Structure formats: C-alpha cells, structure tokens
Short mmCIF file of C-alpha atoms in Angstrom, two decimals:
data_model
loop_
_atom_site.label_atom_id
_atom_site.label_comp_id
_atom_site.label_asym_id
_atom_site.label_seq_id
_atom_site.Cartn_x
_atom_site.Cartn_y
_atom_site.Cartn_z
CA UNK T 20 220.94 -123.99 274.22
CA UNK T 21 217.30 -123.53 275.17
CA UNK T 22 217.11 -120.38 277.27
CA UNK T 23 213.33 -120.15 277.35
CA UNK T 24 211.40 -119.48 280.54
CA UNK T 25 207.72 -119.46 281.36
CA UNK T 26 206.15 -116.78 283.53
CA UNK T 27 202.82 -118.34 284.41
CA UNK T 28 201.89 -118.81 280.75
CA UNK T 29 203.98 -115.99 279.26
CA UNK T 30 206.67 -117.83 277.34
CA UNK T 31 209.90 -115.92 276.72
CA UNK T 32 212.80 -117.05 274.50
CA UNK T 33 215.17 -116.04 277.27
CA UNK T 34 214.87 -114.46 280.73
CA UNK T 35 216.42 -111.09 279.82
CA UNK T 36 214.01 -108.13 279.93
CA UNK T 37 215.24 -104.50 279.85
CA UNK T 38 213.65 -102.71 282.80
CA UNK T 39 211.16 -99.88 282.57
CA UNK T 40 212.67 -96.42 282.36
CA UNK T 41 215.95 -97.60 280.87
CA UNK T 42 214.69 -98.63 277.44
CA UNK T 43 212.20 -95.92 276.43
CA UNK T 44 209.65 -97.49 274.08
CA UNK T 45 212.38 -99.55 272.43
CA UNK T 46 212.88 -97.30 269.41
CA UNK T 47 216.32 -95.89 270.29
CA UNK T 48 217.69 -99.36 271.04
CA UNK T 49 216.24 -100.76 267.81
CA UNK T 50 218.68 -98.43 266.03
CA UNK T 51 221.56 -100.10 267.91
CA UNK T 52 220.74 -103.82 267.66
CA UNK T 53 217.94 -106.22 266.76
CA UNK T 54 215.77 -105.98 269.86
CA UNK T 55 213.91 -109.17 268.83
CA UNK T 56 216.70 -111.09 270.58
CA UNK T 57 215.28 -109.97 273.95
CA UNK T 58 212.94 -112.05 276.07
CA UNK T 59 210.72 -108.97 276.18
CA UNK T 60 211.11 -105.43 277.49
CA UNK T 61 209.22 -103.18 279.85
CA UNK T 62 208.12 -99.83 278.41
CA UNK T 63 208.81 -96.47 280.05
CA UNK T 64 206.38 -95.97 282.95
CA UNK T 65 203.20 -94.69 281.29
CA UNK T 66 200.43 -92.70 282.91
CA UNK T 67 196.93 -91.82 281.70
CA UNK T 68 197.86 -88.18 281.02
CA UNK T 69 201.17 -86.94 279.57
CA UNK T 70 203.72 -85.91 282.21
CA UNK T 71 206.81 -83.72 281.89
CA UNK T 72 208.27 -84.94 285.16
CA UNK T 73 210.56 -83.19 287.63
CA UNK T 74 212.87 -80.19 287.18
CA UNK T 75 216.52 -80.70 286.16
CA UNK T 76 219.03 -81.91 287.28
CA UNK T 77 217.40 -85.32 287.44
CA UNK T 78 220.57 -87.43 287.45
CA UNK T 79 223.45 -87.86 289.88
CA UNK T 80 226.34 -90.29 289.85
CA UNK T 81 227.02 -92.33 292.98
CA UNK T 82 229.55 -95.03 293.87
CA UNK T 83 228.73 -98.01 291.60
CA UNK T 84 225.38 -96.53 290.72
CA UNK T 85 223.25 -93.51 290.01
CA UNK T 86 220.31 -91.53 291.30
CA UNK T 87 217.40 -90.43 289.16
CA UNK T 88 214.47 -88.15 289.87
CA UNK T 89 212.94 -88.20 286.39
CA UNK T 90 209.40 -88.33 287.75
CA UNK T 91 207.65 -90.52 285.18
CA UNK T 92 208.04 -88.27 282.17
CA UNK T 93 205.95 -89.88 279.43
CA UNK T 94 203.63 -88.92 276.56
CA UNK T 95 200.50 -90.50 278.10
CA UNK T 96 198.75 -93.81 277.42
CA UNK T 97 196.82 -92.71 274.31
CA UNK T 98 199.94 -91.32 272.60
CA UNK T 99 201.85 -94.49 273.44
CA UNK T 100 199.14 -96.59 271.80
CA UNK T 101 198.66 -94.34 268.76
CA UNK T 102 202.21 -93.10 268.10
CA UNK T 103 204.78 -95.29 269.81
CA UNK T 104 203.38 -98.83 269.47
CA UNK T 105 202.86 -98.56 265.66
CA UNK T 106 206.48 -97.44 265.26
CA UNK T 107 207.69 -100.16 267.62
CA UNK T 108 205.79 -102.86 265.70
CA UNK T 109 207.81 -102.04 262.59
CA UNK T 110 211.02 -103.12 264.33
CA UNK T 111 209.80 -105.51 267.02
CA UNK T 112 207.61 -108.59 266.61
CA UNK T 113 207.56 -109.74 270.23
CA UNK T 114 205.53 -108.40 273.15
CA UNK T 115 206.18 -105.87 275.88
CA UNK T 116 205.44 -105.44 279.54
CA UNK T 117 203.34 -102.28 279.87
CA UNK T 118 204.62 -100.41 282.92
CA UNK T 119 201.71 -98.36 284.25
CA UNK T 120 201.96 -95.41 286.64
CA UNK T 121 199.34 -93.19 288.20
CA UNK T 122 198.49 -90.67 290.87
CA UNK T 123 195.27 -92.22 292.18
CA UNK T 124 193.32 -95.44 291.76
CA UNK T 125 191.23 -94.15 288.85
CA UNK T 126 194.25 -93.04 286.82
CA UNK T 127 196.02 -96.38 287.32
CA UNK T 128 192.89 -98.29 286.34
CA UNK T 129 192.27 -96.16 283.24
CA UNK T 130 195.87 -96.40 281.99
CA UNK T 131 196.01 -100.15 282.62
CA UNK T 132 192.74 -100.64 280.76
CA UNK T 133 193.98 -98.72 277.70
CA UNK T 134 197.37 -100.42 277.53
CA UNK T 135 196.28 -103.97 278.39
CA UNK T 136 193.96 -104.03 275.35
CA UNK T 137 196.90 -103.79 272.99
CA UNK T 138 198.10 -106.94 271.18
CA UNK T 139 201.72 -105.95 271.70
CA UNK T 140 201.28 -106.03 275.48
CA UNK T 141 201.82 -109.46 277.10
CA UNK T 142 201.52 -108.24 280.67
CA UNK T 143 200.94 -105.10 282.71
CA UNK T 144 203.60 -104.11 285.23
CA UNK T 145 201.88 -101.99 287.85
CA UNK T 146 204.31 -99.39 289.11
CA UNK T 147 203.29 -98.70 292.69
CA UNK T 148 206.89 -98.04 293.63
CA UNK T 149 208.13 -94.98 291.75
CA UNK T 150 209.80 -92.81 294.40
CA UNK T 151 209.80 -89.72 292.17
CA UNK T 152 206.16 -88.69 292.06
CA UNK T 153 204.43 -86.80 294.86
CA UNK T 154 201.03 -88.45 294.66
CA UNK T 155 200.62 -92.14 293.96
CA UNK T 156 203.71 -94.11 293.05
CA UNK T 157 205.56 -95.26 296.11
CA UNK T 158 202.78 -94.03 298.40
CA UNK T 159 200.74 -97.03 297.20
CA UNK T 160 203.63 -99.45 297.21
CA UNK T 161 204.70 -98.85 300.79
CA UNK T 162 201.28 -99.38 302.38
CA UNK T 163 200.17 -103.04 302.23
CA UNK T 164 196.46 -102.25 302.26
CA UNK T 165 196.68 -99.54 299.59
CA UNK T 166 198.90 -101.82 297.48
CA UNK T 167 196.32 -104.60 297.73
CA UNK T 168 193.40 -102.27 296.96
CA UNK T 169 194.97 -100.84 293.83
CA UNK T 170 196.04 -104.29 292.65
CA UNK T 171 192.47 -105.54 293.02
CA UNK T 172 191.03 -102.50 291.22
CA UNK T 173 193.44 -102.81 288.27
CA UNK T 174 193.01 -106.59 288.12
CA UNK T 175 189.30 -106.10 287.38
CA UNK T 176 189.96 -104.22 284.12
CA UNK T 177 193.33 -105.65 283.14
CA UNK T 178 193.09 -107.92 280.12
CA UNK T 179 196.58 -109.37 280.51
CA UNK T 180 198.48 -110.95 283.40
CA UNK T 181 199.13 -108.35 286.07
CA UNK T 182 202.62 -108.04 287.55
CA UNK T 183 203.11 -105.63 290.45
CA UNK T 184 206.43 -103.83 290.78
CA UNK T 185 207.42 -103.48 294.42
CA UNK T 186 209.35 -100.82 296.25
CA UNK T 187 212.34 -101.73 298.39
CA UNK T 188 211.64 -98.74 300.64
CA UNK T 189 209.55 -100.75 303.08
CA UNK T 190 209.96 -102.61 306.34
CA UNK T 191 208.77 -105.94 304.97
CA UNK T 192 208.69 -106.45 301.22
CA UNK T 193 207.42 -109.97 301.81
CA UNK T 194 204.28 -108.71 303.54
CA UNK T 195 203.47 -106.40 300.63
CA UNK T 196 204.12 -109.19 298.13
CA UNK T 197 201.78 -111.55 299.94
CA UNK T 198 199.08 -108.85 300.07
CA UNK T 199 199.19 -108.01 296.37
CA UNK T 200 199.24 -111.68 295.37
CA UNK T 201 196.24 -112.22 297.59
CA UNK T 202 194.59 -109.27 295.81
CA UNK T 203 195.06 -110.94 292.43
CA UNK T 204 198.56 -110.18 291.17
CA UNK T 205 199.74 -112.78 288.64
CA UNK T 206 203.39 -112.00 289.26
CA UNK T 207 205.81 -109.74 291.10
CA UNK T 208 208.68 -107.64 289.80
CA UNK T 209 211.24 -106.13 292.16
CA UNK T 210 213.09 -104.05 293.13
CA UNK T 211 212.31 -100.50 292.07
CA UNK T 212 214.91 -97.90 293.08
CA UNK T 213 216.02 -97.30 296.66
CA UNK T 214 215.46 -93.77 297.94
CA UNK T 215 218.78 -92.00 298.20
CA UNK T 216 220.48 -88.64 298.03
CA UNK T 217 223.65 -87.01 296.69
CA UNK T 218 225.09 -83.73 297.97
CA UNK T 219 227.77 -81.38 296.66
CA UNK T 220 230.32 -81.10 299.48
CA UNK T 221 231.44 -77.65 298.31
CA UNK T 222 228.07 -75.92 298.24
CA UNK T 223 226.00 -78.21 300.43
CA UNK T 224 223.37 -78.38 297.68
CA UNK T 225 221.59 -81.59 296.76
CA UNK T 226 222.74 -82.65 293.28
CA UNK T 227 219.26 -83.46 292.00
CA UNK T 228 216.60 -80.73 291.92
CA UNK T 229 214.29 -83.05 293.84
CA UNK T 230 216.72 -83.89 296.64
CA UNK T 231 215.58 -87.45 297.36
CA UNK T 232 215.95 -89.62 294.29
CA UNK T 233 215.98 -93.28 293.26
CA UNK T 234 219.22 -95.23 293.57
CA UNK T 235 219.98 -97.97 291.04
CA UNK T 236 222.96 -99.76 289.58
CA UNK T 237 225.43 -102.33 290.89
CA UNK T 238 225.33 -100.67 294.33
CA UNK T 239 221.83 -102.02 295.00
CA UNK T 240 222.44 -105.62 293.85
CA UNK T 241 222.93 -107.24 297.28
CA UNK T 242 219.77 -105.58 298.59
CA UNK T 243 217.86 -106.64 295.48
CA UNK T 244 219.05 -110.26 295.74
CA UNK T 245 217.96 -110.43 299.37
CA UNK T 246 214.53 -109.00 298.58
CA UNK T 247 213.96 -111.22 295.55
CA UNK T 248 214.94 -114.20 297.70
CA UNK T 249 212.54 -113.17 300.46
CA UNK T 250 209.63 -112.65 298.07
CA UNK T 251 210.23 -115.63 295.78
CA UNK T 252 210.39 -117.91 298.81
CA UNK T 253 207.05 -116.60 300.06
CA UNK T 254 204.82 -116.38 296.97
CA UNK T 255 203.67 -118.97 294.46
CA UNK T 256 203.44 -116.60 291.44
CA UNK T 257 206.40 -115.88 289.10
CA UNK T 258 208.90 -113.31 290.31
CA UNK T 259 211.02 -111.16 287.99
CA UNK T 260 214.15 -109.97 289.75
CA UNK T 261 216.11 -106.80 289.11
CA UNK T 262 218.59 -104.47 290.75
CA UNK T 263 222.13 -103.91 289.50
CA UNK T 264 222.24 -106.73 286.94
CA UNK T 265 225.21 -106.25 284.60
CA UNK T 266 226.20 -109.72 283.41
CA UNK T 267 225.03 -113.24 282.62
CA UNK T 268 226.50 -114.31 285.96
CA UNK T 269 224.25 -111.78 287.71
CA UNK T 270 221.29 -113.31 285.85
CA UNK T 271 222.13 -116.73 287.31
CA UNK T 272 222.40 -115.24 290.80
CA UNK T 273 218.93 -113.68 290.61
CA UNK T 274 217.41 -116.85 289.16
CA UNK T 275 219.11 -118.90 291.86
CA UNK T 276 217.34 -116.95 294.58
CA UNK T 277 214.01 -117.57 292.88
CA UNK T 278 213.51 -115.20 289.95
CA UNK T 279 211.93 -116.81 286.87
CA UNK T 280 213.28 -113.99 284.72
CA UNK T 281 215.25 -110.79 285.22
CA UNK T 282 215.09 -107.16 284.29
CA UNK T 283 218.23 -105.25 283.39
CA UNK T 284 217.99 -101.57 284.24
CA UNK T 285 220.59 -98.86 284.66
CA UNK T 286 223.34 -100.76 282.87
CA UNK T 287 221.43 -100.16 279.60
CA UNK T 288 222.18 -96.47 280.10
CA UNK T 289 225.94 -96.84 280.41
CA UNK T 290 226.34 -99.75 277.99
CA UNK T 291 223.50 -99.76 275.46
CA UNK T 292 224.60 -103.17 274.15
CA UNK T 293 224.53 -104.88 277.58
CA UNK T 294 221.35 -106.96 277.09
CA UNK T 295 222.66 -108.30 273.78
CA UNK T 296 225.95 -109.22 275.47
CA UNK T 297 224.18 -110.90 278.41
CA UNK T 298 221.99 -113.02 276.10
CA UNK T 299 225.03 -114.02 274.04
CA UNK T 300 227.01 -114.86 277.19
CA UNK T 301 224.29 -116.92 278.89
CA UNK T 302 224.95 -120.30 277.21
CA UNK T 303 228.65 -120.26 278.10
CA UNK T 304 227.99 -119.12 281.66
CA UNK T 305 225.34 -121.82 282.14
CA UNK T 306 227.78 -124.43 280.83
CA UNK T 307 230.45 -123.14 283.16
CA UNK T 308 228.01 -123.57 286.04
CA UNK T 309 227.25 -127.09 284.83
CA UNK T 310 223.63 -126.25 284.08
CA UNK T 311 221.79 -128.03 281.22
CA UNK T 312 218.44 -126.24 281.53
CA UNK T 313 218.17 -122.64 282.63
CA UNK T 314 214.85 -123.37 284.33
CA UNK T 315 216.68 -125.63 286.79
CA UNK T 316 218.52 -122.57 288.10
CA UNK T 317 215.33 -121.01 289.44
CA UNK T 318 215.28 -121.27 293.23
CA UNK T 319 218.33 -123.51 293.54
CA UNK T 320 219.80 -121.42 296.40
CA UNK T 321 217.21 -122.85 298.77
CA UNK T 322 217.69 -126.35 297.39
CA UNK T 323 221.45 -126.04 298.06
CA UNK T 324 220.69 -125.13 301.64
CA UNK T 325 218.69 -128.29 302.20
CA UNK Q 12 224.53 -94.25 264.04
CA UNK Q 13 226.00 -94.93 267.48
CA UNK Q 14 229.02 -97.15 268.01
CA UNK Q 15 230.96 -98.08 271.12
CA UNK Q 16 234.42 -97.12 269.87
CA UNK Q 17 237.77 -97.84 271.53
CA UNK Q 18 239.98 -94.81 270.90
CA UNK Q 19 243.71 -94.41 271.46
CA UNK Q 20 244.87 -91.18 273.08
CA UNK Q 21 247.45 -89.59 270.80
CA UNK Q 22 247.88 -86.41 272.86
CA UNK Q 23 246.49 -84.84 276.03
CA UNK Q 24 247.70 -81.25 276.25
CA UNK Q 25 247.07 -78.76 279.03
CA UNK Q 26 245.83 -75.47 277.51
CA UNK Q 27 245.53 -73.47 280.74
CA UNK Q 28 245.20 -74.14 284.48
CA UNK Q 29 242.12 -76.35 284.06
CA UNK Q 30 241.40 -76.87 280.33
CA UNK Q 31 242.85 -79.78 278.34
CA UNK Q 32 242.85 -80.76 274.70
CA UNK Q 33 242.74 -84.50 274.02
CA UNK Q 34 243.28 -86.02 270.62
CA UNK Q 35 241.70 -89.46 270.11
CA UNK Q 36 242.62 -91.74 267.21
CA UNK Q 37 239.90 -94.11 266.03
CA UNK Q 38 236.61 -94.49 264.22
CA UNK Q 39 234.90 -91.18 263.43
CA UNK Q 40 232.55 -92.52 260.76
CA UNK Q 41 229.45 -91.99 262.94
CA UNK Q 42 230.12 -88.23 263.16
CA UNK Q 43 228.43 -86.12 260.51
CA UNK Q 44 228.03 -82.64 262.03
CA UNK Q 45 229.79 -80.16 264.26
CA UNK Q 46 228.23 -79.95 267.71
CA UNK Q 47 227.74 -83.68 268.23
CA UNK Q 48 229.25 -85.26 271.31
CA UNK Q 49 230.83 -88.48 272.54
CA UNK Q 50 230.15 -90.23 275.85
CA UNK Q 51 233.32 -91.42 277.54
CA UNK Q 52 233.56 -94.40 279.90
CA UNK Q 53 236.05 -94.00 282.76
CA UNK Q 54 237.22 -96.80 285.01
CA UNK Q 55 235.63 -96.65 288.45
CA UNK Q 56 232.95 -94.17 287.32
CA UNK Q 57 229.40 -95.42 286.88
CA UNK Q 58 228.21 -92.89 284.30
CA UNK Q 59 229.92 -91.85 281.09
CA UNK Q 60 231.17 -88.29 280.54
CA UNK Q 61 229.45 -86.45 277.68
CA UNK Q 62 231.99 -84.19 275.94
CA UNK Q 63 231.41 -82.25 272.72
CA UNK Q 64 233.61 -82.91 269.73
CA UNK Q 65 235.81 -79.92 268.91
CA UNK Q 66 236.96 -81.16 265.52
CA UNK Q 67 237.37 -84.44 263.66
CA UNK Q 68 238.77 -85.97 260.51
CA UNK Q 69 238.87 -89.51 259.12
CA UNK Q 70 241.61 -90.58 261.57
CA UNK Q 71 240.32 -89.24 264.85
CA UNK Q 72 238.80 -86.44 266.83
CA UNK Q 73 239.71 -83.68 269.27
CA UNK Q 74 237.90 -82.88 272.49
CA UNK Q 75 238.52 -79.97 274.83
CA UNK Q 76 237.44 -80.42 278.43
CA UNK Q 77 237.71 -78.56 281.70
CA UNK Q 78 238.61 -80.34 284.92
CA UNK Q 79 235.51 -79.82 287.05
CA UNK Q 80 235.35 -83.03 289.09
CA UNK Q 81 236.89 -86.44 289.66
CA UNK Q 82 236.04 -87.82 286.21
CA UNK Q 83 237.62 -85.00 284.24
CA UNK Q 84 240.55 -85.01 286.70
CA UNK Q 85 241.05 -88.68 285.84
CA UNK Q 86 240.97 -87.81 282.13
CA UNK Q 87 243.59 -85.11 282.62
CA UNK Q 88 245.99 -87.71 284.01
CA UNK Q 89 245.61 -90.08 281.06
CA UNK Q 90 248.68 -90.57 278.88
CA UNK Q 91 249.38 -90.87 275.19
CA UNK Q 92 248.79 -94.47 274.07
CA UNK Q 93 246.07 -95.24 276.64
CA UNK Q 94 242.73 -96.58 275.37
CA UNK Q 95 239.40 -95.00 276.03
CA UNK Q 96 235.87 -96.28 275.25
CA UNK Q 97 233.30 -93.78 274.01
CA UNK Q 98 229.87 -93.89 272.42
CA UNK Q 99 230.10 -92.03 269.11
CA UNK Q 100 228.29 -90.06 267.80
CA UNK Q 101 225.55 -88.64 270.01
CA UNK Q 102 223.23 -85.67 269.45
CA UNK Q 103 222.02 -83.81 266.41
CA UNK Q 104 224.75 -81.14 265.94
CA UNK Q 105 224.61 -77.74 264.25
CA UNK Q 106 222.77 -77.32 260.95
CA UNK Q 107 225.41 -75.57 258.85
CA UNK Q 108 223.24 -75.25 255.74
CA UNK Q 109 221.69 -71.97 256.89
CA UNK Q 110 222.23 -69.00 254.55
CA UNK Q 111 222.95 -65.72 256.29
CA UNK Q 112 224.91 -62.57 255.49
CA UNK Q 113 226.93 -62.27 258.66
CA UNK Q 114 227.14 -65.03 261.24
CA UNK Q 115 228.28 -64.79 264.86
CA UNK Q 116 229.80 -67.85 266.53
CA UNK Q 117 229.28 -67.16 270.22
CA UNK Q 118 231.10 -69.27 272.78
CA UNK Q 119 231.39 -68.94 276.54
CA UNK Q 120 234.15 -70.72 278.49
CA UNK Q 121 234.21 -74.45 277.74
CA UNK Q 122 231.31 -73.89 275.34
CA UNK Q 123 233.77 -72.79 272.67
CA UNK Q 124 235.12 -76.16 271.43
CA UNK Q 125 232.24 -77.33 269.17
CA UNK Q 126 232.32 -73.92 267.48
CA UNK Q 127 235.86 -74.62 266.25
CA UNK Q 128 234.87 -77.46 263.93
CA UNK Q 129 231.82 -75.47 262.93
CA UNK Q 130 233.96 -72.42 262.09
CA UNK Q 131 236.08 -74.59 259.79
CA UNK Q 132 233.00 -75.90 258.00
CA UNK Q 133 231.36 -72.51 257.61
CA UNK Q 134 234.61 -71.00 256.39
CA UNK Q 135 235.03 -73.74 253.78
CA UNK Q 136 231.52 -72.87 252.59
CA UNK Q 137 232.68 -69.28 252.11
CA UNK Q 138 230.41 -67.86 254.79
CA UNK Q 139 231.07 -64.58 256.59
CA UNK Q 140 231.72 -65.55 260.21
CA UNK Q 141 232.96 -63.77 263.31
CA UNK Q 142 233.94 -65.56 266.52
CA UNK Q 143 232.88 -64.00 269.82
CA UNK Q 144 234.59 -65.68 272.77
CA UNK Q 145 233.73 -64.97 276.39
CA UNK Q 146 235.73 -65.94 279.49
CA UNK Q 147 235.66 -65.07 283.16
CA UNK Q 148 239.24 -63.88 283.15
CA UNK Q 149 242.34 -63.75 280.90
CA UNK Q 150 243.82 -66.86 282.56
CA UNK Q 151 240.82 -68.93 281.33
CA UNK Q 152 241.48 -68.19 277.67
CA UNK Q 153 242.47 -70.91 275.21
CA UNK Q 154 242.30 -71.58 271.45
CA UNK Q 155 242.19 -67.89 270.56
CA UNK Q 156 245.03 -68.30 268.04
CA UNK Q 157 243.28 -71.31 266.50
CA UNK Q 158 240.02 -69.38 266.09
CA UNK Q 159 241.86 -66.26 264.86
CA UNK Q 160 243.45 -68.27 262.06
CA UNK Q 161 239.94 -69.11 260.79
CA UNK Q 162 237.99 -65.90 261.30
CA UNK Q 163 237.97 -62.50 262.99
CA UNK Q 164 237.86 -63.29 266.71
CA UNK Q 165 236.81 -60.94 269.51
CA UNK Q 166 237.30 -61.63 273.20
CA UNK Q 167 235.39 -60.46 276.25
CA UNK Q 168 236.26 -61.17 279.87
CA UNK Q 169 233.94 -60.63 282.80
CA UNK Q 170 236.71 -58.93 284.82
CA UNK Q 171 238.18 -56.96 281.91
CA UNK Q 172 241.61 -58.64 282.18
CA UNK Q 173 241.60 -59.28 278.41
CA UNK Q 174 239.58 -57.92 275.51
CA UNK Q 175 236.35 -56.10 276.17
CA UNK Q 176 235.14 -56.00 279.75
CA UNK Q 177 231.77 -57.67 280.18
CA UNK Q 178 229.82 -60.62 278.81
CA UNK Q 179 230.22 -62.01 275.34
CA UNK Q 180 226.95 -60.42 274.21
CA UNK Q 181 228.67 -57.03 274.66
CA UNK Q 182 230.75 -57.92 271.57
CA UNK Q 183 227.74 -57.77 269.25
CA UNK Q 184 226.75 -54.43 267.76
CA UNK Q 185 223.06 -54.03 267.17
CA UNK Q 186 222.11 -55.15 263.67
CA UNK Q 187 225.64 -56.36 262.96
CA UNK Q 188 224.76 -60.06 262.63
CA UNK Q 189 221.77 -61.78 261.10
CA UNK Q 190 222.40 -65.28 262.52
CA UNK Q 191 224.25 -66.94 265.40
CA UNK Q 192 225.54 -70.30 266.56
CA UNK Q 193 226.16 -70.49 270.29
CA UNK Q 194 227.41 -72.80 273.00
CA UNK Q 195 228.04 -71.81 276.59
CA UNK Q 196 226.46 -71.35 280.01
CA UNK Q 197 222.69 -71.03 280.14
CA UNK Q 198 222.66 -67.33 281.19
CA UNK Q 199 224.68 -66.57 278.04
CA UNK Q 200 222.25 -68.55 275.90
CA UNK Q 201 219.30 -66.78 277.52
CA UNK Q 202 220.90 -63.40 276.82
CA UNK Q 203 221.26 -64.35 273.17
CA UNK Q 204 217.62 -65.42 272.97
CA UNK Q 205 216.66 -61.97 274.28
CA UNK Q 206 218.42 -60.26 271.37
CA UNK Q 207 215.73 -61.58 269.03
CA UNK Q 208 218.36 -62.76 266.57
CA UNK Q 209 217.75 -66.06 264.77
CA UNK Q 210 220.20 -68.83 265.51
CA UNK Q 211 221.07 -72.21 267.02
CA UNK Q 212 222.09 -72.90 270.61
CA UNK Q 213 223.85 -75.90 272.08
CA UNK Q 214 222.72 -76.86 275.60
CA UNK Q 215 224.20 -79.07 278.26
CA UNK Q 216 222.69 -81.02 281.13
CA UNK Q 217 223.50 -83.79 283.54
CA UNK Q 218 222.58 -86.94 281.66
CA UNK Q 219 222.71 -90.66 282.28
CA UNK Q 220 222.45 -92.38 278.88
CA UNK Q 221 223.21 -89.72 276.26
CA UNK Q 222 221.03 -91.38 273.61
CA UNK Q 223 217.48 -90.49 274.54
CA UNK Q 224 216.07 -93.18 276.81
CA UNK Q 225 216.54 -92.17 280.44
CA UNK Q 226 214.71 -88.80 280.26
CA UNK Q 227 217.35 -87.31 282.54
CA UNK Q 228 217.94 -84.22 280.40
CA UNK Q 229 214.51 -83.16 279.13
CA UNK Q 230 213.72 -79.52 278.53
CA UNK Q 231 210.55 -77.70 277.60
CA UNK Q 232 210.45 -76.08 274.17
CA UNK Q 233 207.84 -74.42 271.97
CA UNK Q 234 207.52 -77.79 270.23
CA UNK Q 235 207.00 -79.77 273.44
CA UNK Q 236 209.41 -81.66 275.66
CA UNK Q 237 212.75 -82.43 274.04
CA UNK Q 238 215.75 -84.45 275.16
CA UNK Q 239 218.94 -82.38 275.20
CA UNK Q 240 221.01 -85.50 274.40
CA UNK Q 241 219.01 -86.91 271.50
CA UNK Q 242 216.81 -84.11 270.09
CA UNK Q 243 219.61 -81.63 270.95
CA UNK Q 244 222.07 -80.62 272.20
CA UNK Q 245 221.51 -78.04 269.48
CA UNK Q 246 218.13 -76.33 269.58
CA UNK Q 247 216.88 -73.50 267.40
CA UNK Q 248 216.28 -70.02 268.82
CA UNK Q 249 212.73 -70.29 267.48
CA UNK Q 250 211.89 -73.31 269.62
CA UNK Q 251 213.67 -72.05 272.76
CA UNK Q 252 212.50 -68.43 272.71
#
C-alpha cells in the first residue's frame, strides 16, 4: 500500500517521523532496526553552542506519561555537522528535520543557517517551544509577536523549508500559528511538551531538579489532537501532529484532524521499536478503516462533520 | 545488542524486609559483562524500571531489587510463571580484564548485586578479590553467604548492628588494595574517589530510555558529558575524579 505523503514538496515514504529529543541523532536506533523505513526523523534539538542542559534528576514518571527537564543538551551545531551527520549518513540514506534551538534571535539564526546548508537536512524545525531553557525556547513560542519575528529572521537565512514547532502552553495556539505562517513558516509542528510538575508526597520535594518540566506521553494526546485540529483548520501550510502517539490508530486520528504527517515522541523511549511497528501496522489499520489512500485521511474529521 | 525479551519468572524470593531476588528464564545472549542492566516494562507504568543484572547464564538471569516505590512493589507481588518484558542488555558493564594484585569489590545496600556476577568472573580468572559490603543496619543485609562462598567478605553497618560500625570505606586498610570495583549510593562512590585508588564505579540515575537517546541521565566527566545508561553505568575513577 502506498503510504507516501507530501509536506509542501517534501515527499515522505510514510507519515511516521520520530520526534526531536526522543531519537538522538539516529545512531542508537540504527543499531536496533533499519531506520531507512522511517518517513524521516527530527534530530535532537541543536543549538549554536554545545549545551550540557539542566541538573539531574531530569526525568519523572507520571500517569500515562513522563516529565522531562533535559534542557536541550546537545553537542552544538558544528559538532552535529562534522561528527554526527557523517556517522548518520553511513546508516541512513534519507533526510532529517533539523530541530534548532536557541537563546536569542542571533543564536537561532546562526544555528539554522549552519544546519539548513546540509544535504541531509530536508527541513528545519524551529523549536520556539522548549519549556526547559531559561532564555529563548518557550519564551519565543508563547508570545505571538516574538514568534513571528524569530520566524521571519530565520526564514531569511534558512535554505530549506521552515517548520515552526509550537508550544501548547498558550491561550490560543491558533493565533500563534497564524502569526508564524504569516511571517513565512512553510509548515507547523505541534505540540511540544505541556508544562507540568511531579512532587514526592513523602518529602514534598519536586521530583525533577528543575521543578517545572515538560509533560509528554499518552496523557497529552487529547490536548494534542484538539490543538492540531485547531491549527490545521486555520492554516494552509502542512501541519505535523504529535503528542502521545503510540499506534497506527493514533496516526490515523492525528491525520483525521488535519495532520499531513505525525511525529512519534516519548513512546520511542519506552519501546524503541515502536516506529517500526507503527509503519508495519499502518496498511492493515488503513484497510480496517476502509481507506485506500492514506492522503484521504488528512482532515476527514471536518468533512465528516459536514 | 539490545533485544526486547519476554522472560518467564522462575522464582521471586524475599531476601529481607524490602529486598527481593527474581530469577528470569529467557534470552541472555545480549549480555556480555557484569554490571549491565535490563529495563523492565510493568503494566500500568509508563517508564521501564532499570535494574542491574546480578548474575546470568545461558538459561536466564538473576536480579536483586529493593521495593522503593509502586513499580518495585508491583514486581514483588509477581508470581512464578508470570511473563515480563525487558530490554536486554543495556549499559557497558565492568571491564574485568584489569590486572591488579589485590582487588576490592565495594558494594553499598542495593548496589551489591552486580558485584556478585563480577566476583564470580574475577574468581574464575584467579584474581585476588575481597568483598566489602555496607548496609545501614543488620536487618538490611542479604547475600552475605553467597559472597562469602566466593571470596573473603567483610561487612560494615552504619549503626554497628553487624560487622564493623561505620561506612564501607572503613573496611579498607590504607595501601591494602590496588584496585576497586564499586556500586552503591553516590556518597559512597565519592568517598572511594577521594581515596585516590584506581577503579571502576557503577552509577545510577533516573532515566527514561536506558539506551542513550533521551539525555535524562547525563553526567559531567573529565572526558565530557556522558550518559549513565549508555556510556555507563560503569565509569572509571580516572574520568570521575
């Protein structure tokens, strides 16, 4: 069955893309299965300079999900280009989404410029929604004007289609989406993690060293579906949906509310073979839903309503 | 190599008020060193539980775990014959090829288990090993007979209710050992680093994936940032000092 999708000119064999921060730079997963079966994947959020990230503990378990406060640990854009991409190319012949982080406009622009030049990069995913960094990150993604300004600045230097990854920690995700599309975004990905917290009832201490951390996993799926629906209904650019996806059925749900492709995040951490399973399951699940062409699933929720 | 293995519980014995020994039958081919760990999936729990392998052979493996929360409580209630999914094998493990005259195996509390398989290996290589086991109190002790059957074993308890009173480091005479392998709470590992002795230390941390992608368990070392799950859990004293 043809599972291919087209994201405004970026053609993927299937809509399954491991999400940034849950797939490293692909190398660990390449030891587990042939990662060329993926539609693509989004690299670990990469900044201009190397970052160690936040103090430990950075992880907490929650009902049907988890919190992380990693804080964009990464080796920096130059090291990714010089050390990680050459190793990745030995095991992966497709292209990646380059997830770019930063702490101010200049650092976002510089990192996006470096990464978007690379052949292996098919698109830049601008991370203006990381809740775990003090400066930048979510601060840009929760202010419509700042989000638009940084999108416009990165768009000027970005040599590949620019997707902007949105934060769910806002009053109106639709307003931010409209602003960044207006500022030149070629696509939207959402949702990043929801700000949350876990506390030890015995001691009263927060579990993570940085008390407020990003919630992900199955727990966020209903929120993610609602936000993807809101945004996909409002914008004309491709939307990649994510938030708690764990199965081929979940993929159909996200595509139904308007996503052209999906990202699978936290589930990669608890079942490293999940993306392989989802891709293998998709044909049967599509048949079960009576669907001939996966592209016909995109946005069908609204068509049902009419 | 990492596999998602379905194991069958062949025994789940209580060793003291909170420590259990679980024997799992199934594929152990991915294991190649002492000090590696498995990551256990539990129904109703989002994250897996990383637990070090105590010992293994071609038919299965043994883990020893302490009930510290809901997940390990759930494990303690599991019965012989039940199935359990675990990623195997994770982490680098202890390098047992080191040549030394007199080796200390230093374990604190539930840090002891991986040293058991290691003690067997080192003994089979004819190496001179001594086990130093530290506990909070006599009631926390377990596996002392098992260790004693392999090597001279000394015990320390923080409250003096068994063995020498004090921390496990009190069991080492100055200049007695020229190498150590250790696993236990971080203050114990830090105390060992301060002795200046060369050795290897196994660390633990809250982790999400267990195989090096989430960056949940990074630590700073002399050689840059390392992931406790993938680059560790065993680190050298040289890189941690």
